[in-house]
Amino acid sequence: MNQTEVLQVLMGILLCSVNGLLGLGSALDCSDQDPTGTRCSISVEKLLDRAIQHAELIYRMSDEARTLFEEMFIPLSISAYQGHLGNSCTSSLVHIPTSKTEIQQISDKWLLHSILILVQFWIDPLADLQDSLDRYDNAPSALLSKTRWMSTKLMNLKQGVLVLMSKMLDEGGLDLGNNESLARHLAAPAMEEHVLRDYNALSCFKKDAHKVETFLKLLRCRHTDNLSCSLF
């Protein structure tokens, strides 16, 4: 076996053994390998199904975490402020197509890149949020568990998106450079600054988790030969 063949085998083993990749706590199922055993041959459709399941759970957990935080720390007078958060979320710069024409024109590459941008953007802010919540005197254990779970599953989802990009686009990830601190973009009115910052982070993450779920569902729709795919 020459050096090139050895490298192919090693890359195949690595791809097929990523722990927890888009599975709910289990390793990626690579029982369907090609005859040489050098690469994973799981279909794009199956990978998309797993990614969507992951994204749905992350979105649901983000909603529950935000609700818990709001009930525990946010006065009713501040809750009304949440309607203005859309413009203060940094990653709202990822454009959401609104017309049927726009949806038909966007490519799979654009969708996958947008998903990866959103997922990668939130990895560090979620870790910062977890550190901040750990310093609260009275943060419910359920809230801490949910935010910790979201951080872990977001990393798993990132790995899954990279596999999808490799299979669908024949390319790897994106270098986003240094992520700016989310706090720089989230204005805080008169209230404990760190509390409102964390609340805004949870609210913005929920919005972006929904975008990721929506984009993945559009990708799956396209790959089931459905010509009437829509974001809504």
Short mmCIF file of C-alpha atoms in Angstrom, two decimals:
data_model
loop_
_atom_site.label_atom_id
_atom_site.label_comp_id
_atom_site.label_asym_id
_atom_site.label_seq_id
_atom_site.Cartn_x
_atom_site.Cartn_y
_atom_site.Cartn_z
CA MET A 1 0.00 0.00 0.00
CA ASN A 2 1.55 3.30 -1.07
CA GLN A 3 1.55 6.54 0.92
CA THR A 4 -1.49 7.97 -0.90
CA GLU A 5 -3.59 4.87 -0.18
CA VAL A 6 -2.57 4.93 3.48
CA LEU A 7 -3.64 8.57 3.74
CA GLN A 8 -7.01 7.78 2.14
CA VAL A 9 -7.64 4.98 4.62
CA LEU A 10 -6.73 7.18 7.59
CA MET A 11 -8.99 9.99 6.38
CA GLY A 12 -11.84 7.54 5.86
CA ILE A 13 -11.47 6.15 9.38
CA LEU A 14 -11.40 9.68 10.81
CA LEU A 15 -14.52 10.74 8.93
CA CYS A 16 -16.45 7.65 9.95
CA SER A 17 -15.57 7.75 13.63
CA VAL A 18 -16.31 11.32 14.66
CA ASN A 19 -17.80 10.81 18.08
CA GLY A 20 -21.41 11.93 18.37
CA LEU A 21 -21.51 13.46 14.89
CA LEU A 22 -25.10 14.53 14.36
CA GLY A 23 -26.20 11.56 16.42
CA LEU A 24 -27.96 11.96 19.73
CA GLY A 25 -24.97 10.90 21.78
CA SER A 26 -23.89 8.07 19.47
CA ALA A 27 -21.13 7.83 16.89
CA LEU A 28 -21.84 8.33 13.22
CA ASP A 29 -23.15 5.11 11.70
CA CYS A 30 -20.71 4.09 8.99
CA SER A 31 -22.00 0.61 8.29
CA ASP A 32 -22.54 1.64 4.65
CA GLN A 33 -18.92 1.97 3.55
CA ASP A 34 -17.60 1.77 0.02
CA PRO A 35 -15.98 -1.54 -1.04
CA THR A 36 -12.49 -0.31 -0.14
CA GLY A 37 -13.60 0.76 3.35
CA THR A 38 -11.79 4.07 2.92
CA ARG A 39 -14.69 6.49 3.23
CA CYS A 40 -18.10 6.87 4.74
CA SER A 41 -20.95 6.58 2.25
CA ILE A 42 -23.87 7.78 4.35
CA SER A 43 -26.28 9.61 2.07
CA VAL A 44 -26.67 13.37 2.09
CA GLU A 45 -30.37 12.87 2.88
CA LYS A 46 -29.58 10.88 6.03
CA LEU A 47 -27.00 13.43 7.16
CA LEU A 48 -29.51 16.24 6.59
CA ASP A 49 -32.14 14.37 8.62
CA ARG A 50 -29.71 14.04 11.53
CA ALA A 51 -28.65 17.68 11.27
CA ILE A 52 -32.27 18.84 11.28
CA GLN A 53 -33.07 16.70 14.30
CA HIS A 54 -30.08 18.23 16.08
CA ALA A 55 -31.05 21.78 15.08
CA GLU A 56 -34.66 21.29 16.21
CA LEU A 57 -33.51 20.16 19.65
CA ILE A 58 -31.06 23.07 19.96
CA TYR A 59 -33.79 25.56 19.05
CA ARG A 60 -36.26 24.03 21.51
CA MET A 61 -33.65 24.06 24.28
CA SER A 62 -32.75 27.69 23.52
CA ASP A 63 -36.40 28.65 23.89
CA GLU A 64 -36.66 26.84 27.23
CA ALA A 65 -33.41 28.38 28.51
CA ARG A 66 -34.48 31.88 27.54
CA THR A 67 -37.87 31.43 29.21
CA LEU A 68 -36.22 30.18 32.41
CA PHE A 69 -33.84 33.12 32.45
CA GLU A 70 -36.63 35.62 31.81
CA GLU A 71 -38.82 34.22 34.59
CA MET A 72 -35.93 34.26 37.05
CA PHE A 73 -34.12 37.51 36.31
CA ILE A 74 -36.04 39.84 33.95
CA PRO A 75 -38.74 42.24 35.25
CA LEU A 76 -41.93 42.57 33.22
CA SER A 77 -41.00 46.13 32.28
CA ILE A 78 -37.87 44.85 30.55
CA SER A 79 -39.53 41.86 28.88
CA ALA A 80 -41.26 44.26 26.48
CA TYR A 81 -37.79 45.28 25.30
CA GLN A 82 -37.29 41.90 23.66
CA GLY A 83 -39.24 43.00 20.59
CA HIS A 84 -36.37 45.33 19.68
CA LEU A 85 -33.64 42.71 19.89
CA GLY A 86 -33.70 41.77 16.23
CA ASN A 87 -31.67 44.79 15.16
CA SER A 88 -29.12 44.32 17.95
CA CYS A 89 -28.20 40.73 17.11
CA THR A 90 -24.83 40.73 15.36
CA SER A 91 -25.51 37.75 13.14
CA SER A 92 -28.70 39.32 11.79
CA LEU A 93 -26.29 40.40 9.04
CA VAL A 94 -26.97 36.95 7.54
CA HIS A 95 -29.73 37.86 5.11
CA ILE A 96 -32.96 35.86 5.18
CA PRO A 97 -34.54 35.54 1.72
CA THR A 98 -38.14 36.71 1.81
CA SER A 99 -39.52 36.20 -1.70
CA LYS A 100 -40.08 33.01 -3.67
CA THR A 101 -37.73 34.32 -6.36
CA GLU A 102 -34.93 34.87 -3.85
CA ILE A 103 -35.40 31.40 -2.40
CA GLN A 104 -35.16 29.83 -5.85
CA GLN A 105 -32.00 31.78 -6.67
CA ILE A 106 -29.95 30.99 -3.57
CA SER A 107 -27.58 28.07 -3.92
CA ASP A 108 -26.91 25.08 -1.70
CA LYS A 109 -23.45 26.55 -1.18
CA TRP A 110 -24.93 29.80 0.15
CA LEU A 111 -27.20 27.88 2.52
CA LEU A 112 -24.40 25.70 3.88
CA HIS A 113 -22.03 28.63 4.29
CA SER A 114 -24.72 30.65 6.09
CA ILE A 115 -25.45 27.73 8.43
CA LEU A 116 -21.77 27.31 9.24
CA ILE A 117 -21.31 31.05 9.81
CA LEU A 118 -24.19 31.08 12.30
CA VAL A 119 -23.03 27.93 14.10
CA GLN A 120 -19.38 29.02 14.34
CA PHE A 121 -20.33 32.51 15.43
CA TRP A 122 -22.13 31.22 18.53
CA ILE A 123 -19.54 28.76 19.85
CA ASP A 124 -17.52 31.36 21.79
CA PRO A 125 -20.49 33.51 22.95
CA LEU A 126 -22.22 30.42 24.37
CA ALA A 127 -19.06 29.53 26.27
CA ASP A 128 -18.92 33.12 27.60
CA LEU A 129 -22.58 32.88 28.57
CA GLN A 130 -21.92 29.66 30.47
CA ASP A 131 -19.04 31.27 32.36
CA SER A 132 -21.23 34.25 33.23
CA LEU A 133 -24.13 32.11 34.48
CA ASP A 134 -21.75 30.06 36.62
CA ARG A 135 -21.02 33.26 38.58
CA TYR A 136 -24.69 33.92 39.39
CA ASP A 137 -25.59 33.26 43.02
CA ASN A 138 -29.06 31.92 42.25
CA ALA A 139 -29.01 30.55 38.70
CA PRO A 140 -31.28 27.47 38.50
CA SER A 141 -29.47 24.21 37.85
CA ALA A 142 -31.90 23.55 34.98
CA LEU A 143 -30.73 26.74 33.24
CA LEU A 144 -27.07 25.85 33.69
CA SER A 145 -27.69 22.35 32.34
CA LYS A 146 -29.54 23.64 29.28
CA THR A 147 -26.87 26.18 28.32
CA ARG A 148 -24.13 23.59 28.82
CA TRP A 149 -26.08 21.13 26.65
CA MET A 150 -26.50 23.75 23.90
CA SER A 151 -22.76 24.44 23.82
CA THR A 152 -21.94 20.75 23.44
CA LYS A 153 -24.56 20.07 20.78
CA LEU A 154 -23.59 23.17 18.81
CA MET A 155 -20.06 21.79 18.49
CA ASN A 156 -21.52 18.48 17.28
CA LEU A 157 -23.68 20.31 14.75
CA LYS A 158 -20.66 22.21 13.46
CA GLN A 159 -18.86 18.93 12.75
CA GLY A 160 -21.93 17.62 10.97
CA VAL A 161 -22.19 20.72 8.78
CA LEU A 162 -18.52 20.31 7.83
CA VAL A 163 -19.24 16.74 6.70
CA LEU A 164 -22.21 17.98 4.66
CA MET A 165 -20.01 20.62 3.03
CA SER A 166 -17.42 17.99 2.23
CA LYS A 167 -20.00 15.70 0.61
CA MET A 168 -22.11 18.35 -1.14
CA LEU A 169 -19.53 21.00 -2.06
CA ASP A 170 -16.22 19.15 -1.88
CA GLU A 171 -14.80 21.76 0.49
CA GLY A 172 -14.04 22.24 4.16
CA GLY A 173 -14.88 24.96 6.64
CA LEU A 174 -14.71 28.73 6.68
CA ASP A 175 -12.25 30.92 8.52
CA LEU A 176 -14.28 33.62 10.23
CA GLY A 177 -11.25 35.27 11.77
CA ASN A 178 -11.54 36.60 15.29
CA ASN A 179 -15.15 36.74 16.46
CA GLU A 180 -15.91 40.04 18.08
CA SER A 181 -17.43 39.97 21.51
CA LEU A 182 -21.19 39.73 21.34
CA ALA A 183 -21.51 42.17 24.23
CA ARG A 184 -20.09 44.94 22.03
CA HIS A 185 -23.16 44.74 19.82
CA LEU A 186 -25.89 44.32 22.43
CA ALA A 187 -26.90 47.61 24.00
CA ALA A 188 -27.96 47.51 27.66
CA PRO A 189 -30.54 49.94 29.09
CA ALA A 190 -30.67 50.85 32.78
CA MET A 191 -30.37 47.47 34.47
CA GLU A 192 -27.65 45.16 35.75
CA GLU A 193 -25.49 45.12 32.64
CA HIS A 194 -24.39 41.50 32.79
CA VAL A 195 -27.96 40.25 33.36
CA LEU A 196 -29.37 42.03 30.34
CA ARG A 197 -26.33 41.07 28.25
CA ASP A 198 -26.93 37.40 29.03
CA TYR A 199 -30.65 37.74 28.33
CA ASN A 200 -29.93 39.38 24.99
CA ALA A 201 -27.44 36.64 24.13
CA LEU A 202 -30.05 33.94 24.82
CA SER A 203 -32.64 35.83 22.76
CA CYS A 204 -30.30 36.30 19.79
CA PHE A 205 -29.12 32.70 19.94
CA LYS A 206 -32.73 31.52 19.82
CA LYS A 207 -33.30 33.59 16.66
CA ASP A 208 -30.21 32.18 14.97
CA ALA A 209 -30.95 28.61 16.05
CA HIS A 210 -34.26 28.96 14.23
CA LYS A 211 -32.46 30.24 11.12
CA VAL A 212 -30.15 27.21 11.14
CA GLU A 213 -33.10 24.84 11.47
CA THR A 214 -34.98 26.62 8.65
CA PHE A 215 -32.01 26.59 6.25
CA LEU A 216 -31.37 22.89 6.88
CA LYS A 217 -35.01 22.06 6.19
CA LEU A 218 -34.84 24.00 2.92
CA LEU A 219 -31.75 22.00 1.92
CA ARG A 220 -33.51 18.72 2.68
CA CYS A 221 -36.57 19.82 0.72
CA ARG A 222 -34.42 20.55 -2.32
CA HIS A 223 -32.79 17.14 -2.14
CA THR A 224 -36.12 15.32 -2.12
CA ASP A 225 -36.94 16.77 -5.56
CA ASN A 226 -39.58 19.08 -4.18
CA LEU A 227 -39.89 22.07 -6.50
CA SER A 228 -42.13 24.07 -4.18
CA CYS A 229 -39.68 24.50 -1.30
CA SER A 230 -40.21 27.55 0.88
CA LEU A 231 -38.70 29.03 4.03
CA PHE A 232 -42.16 29.64 5.48
#
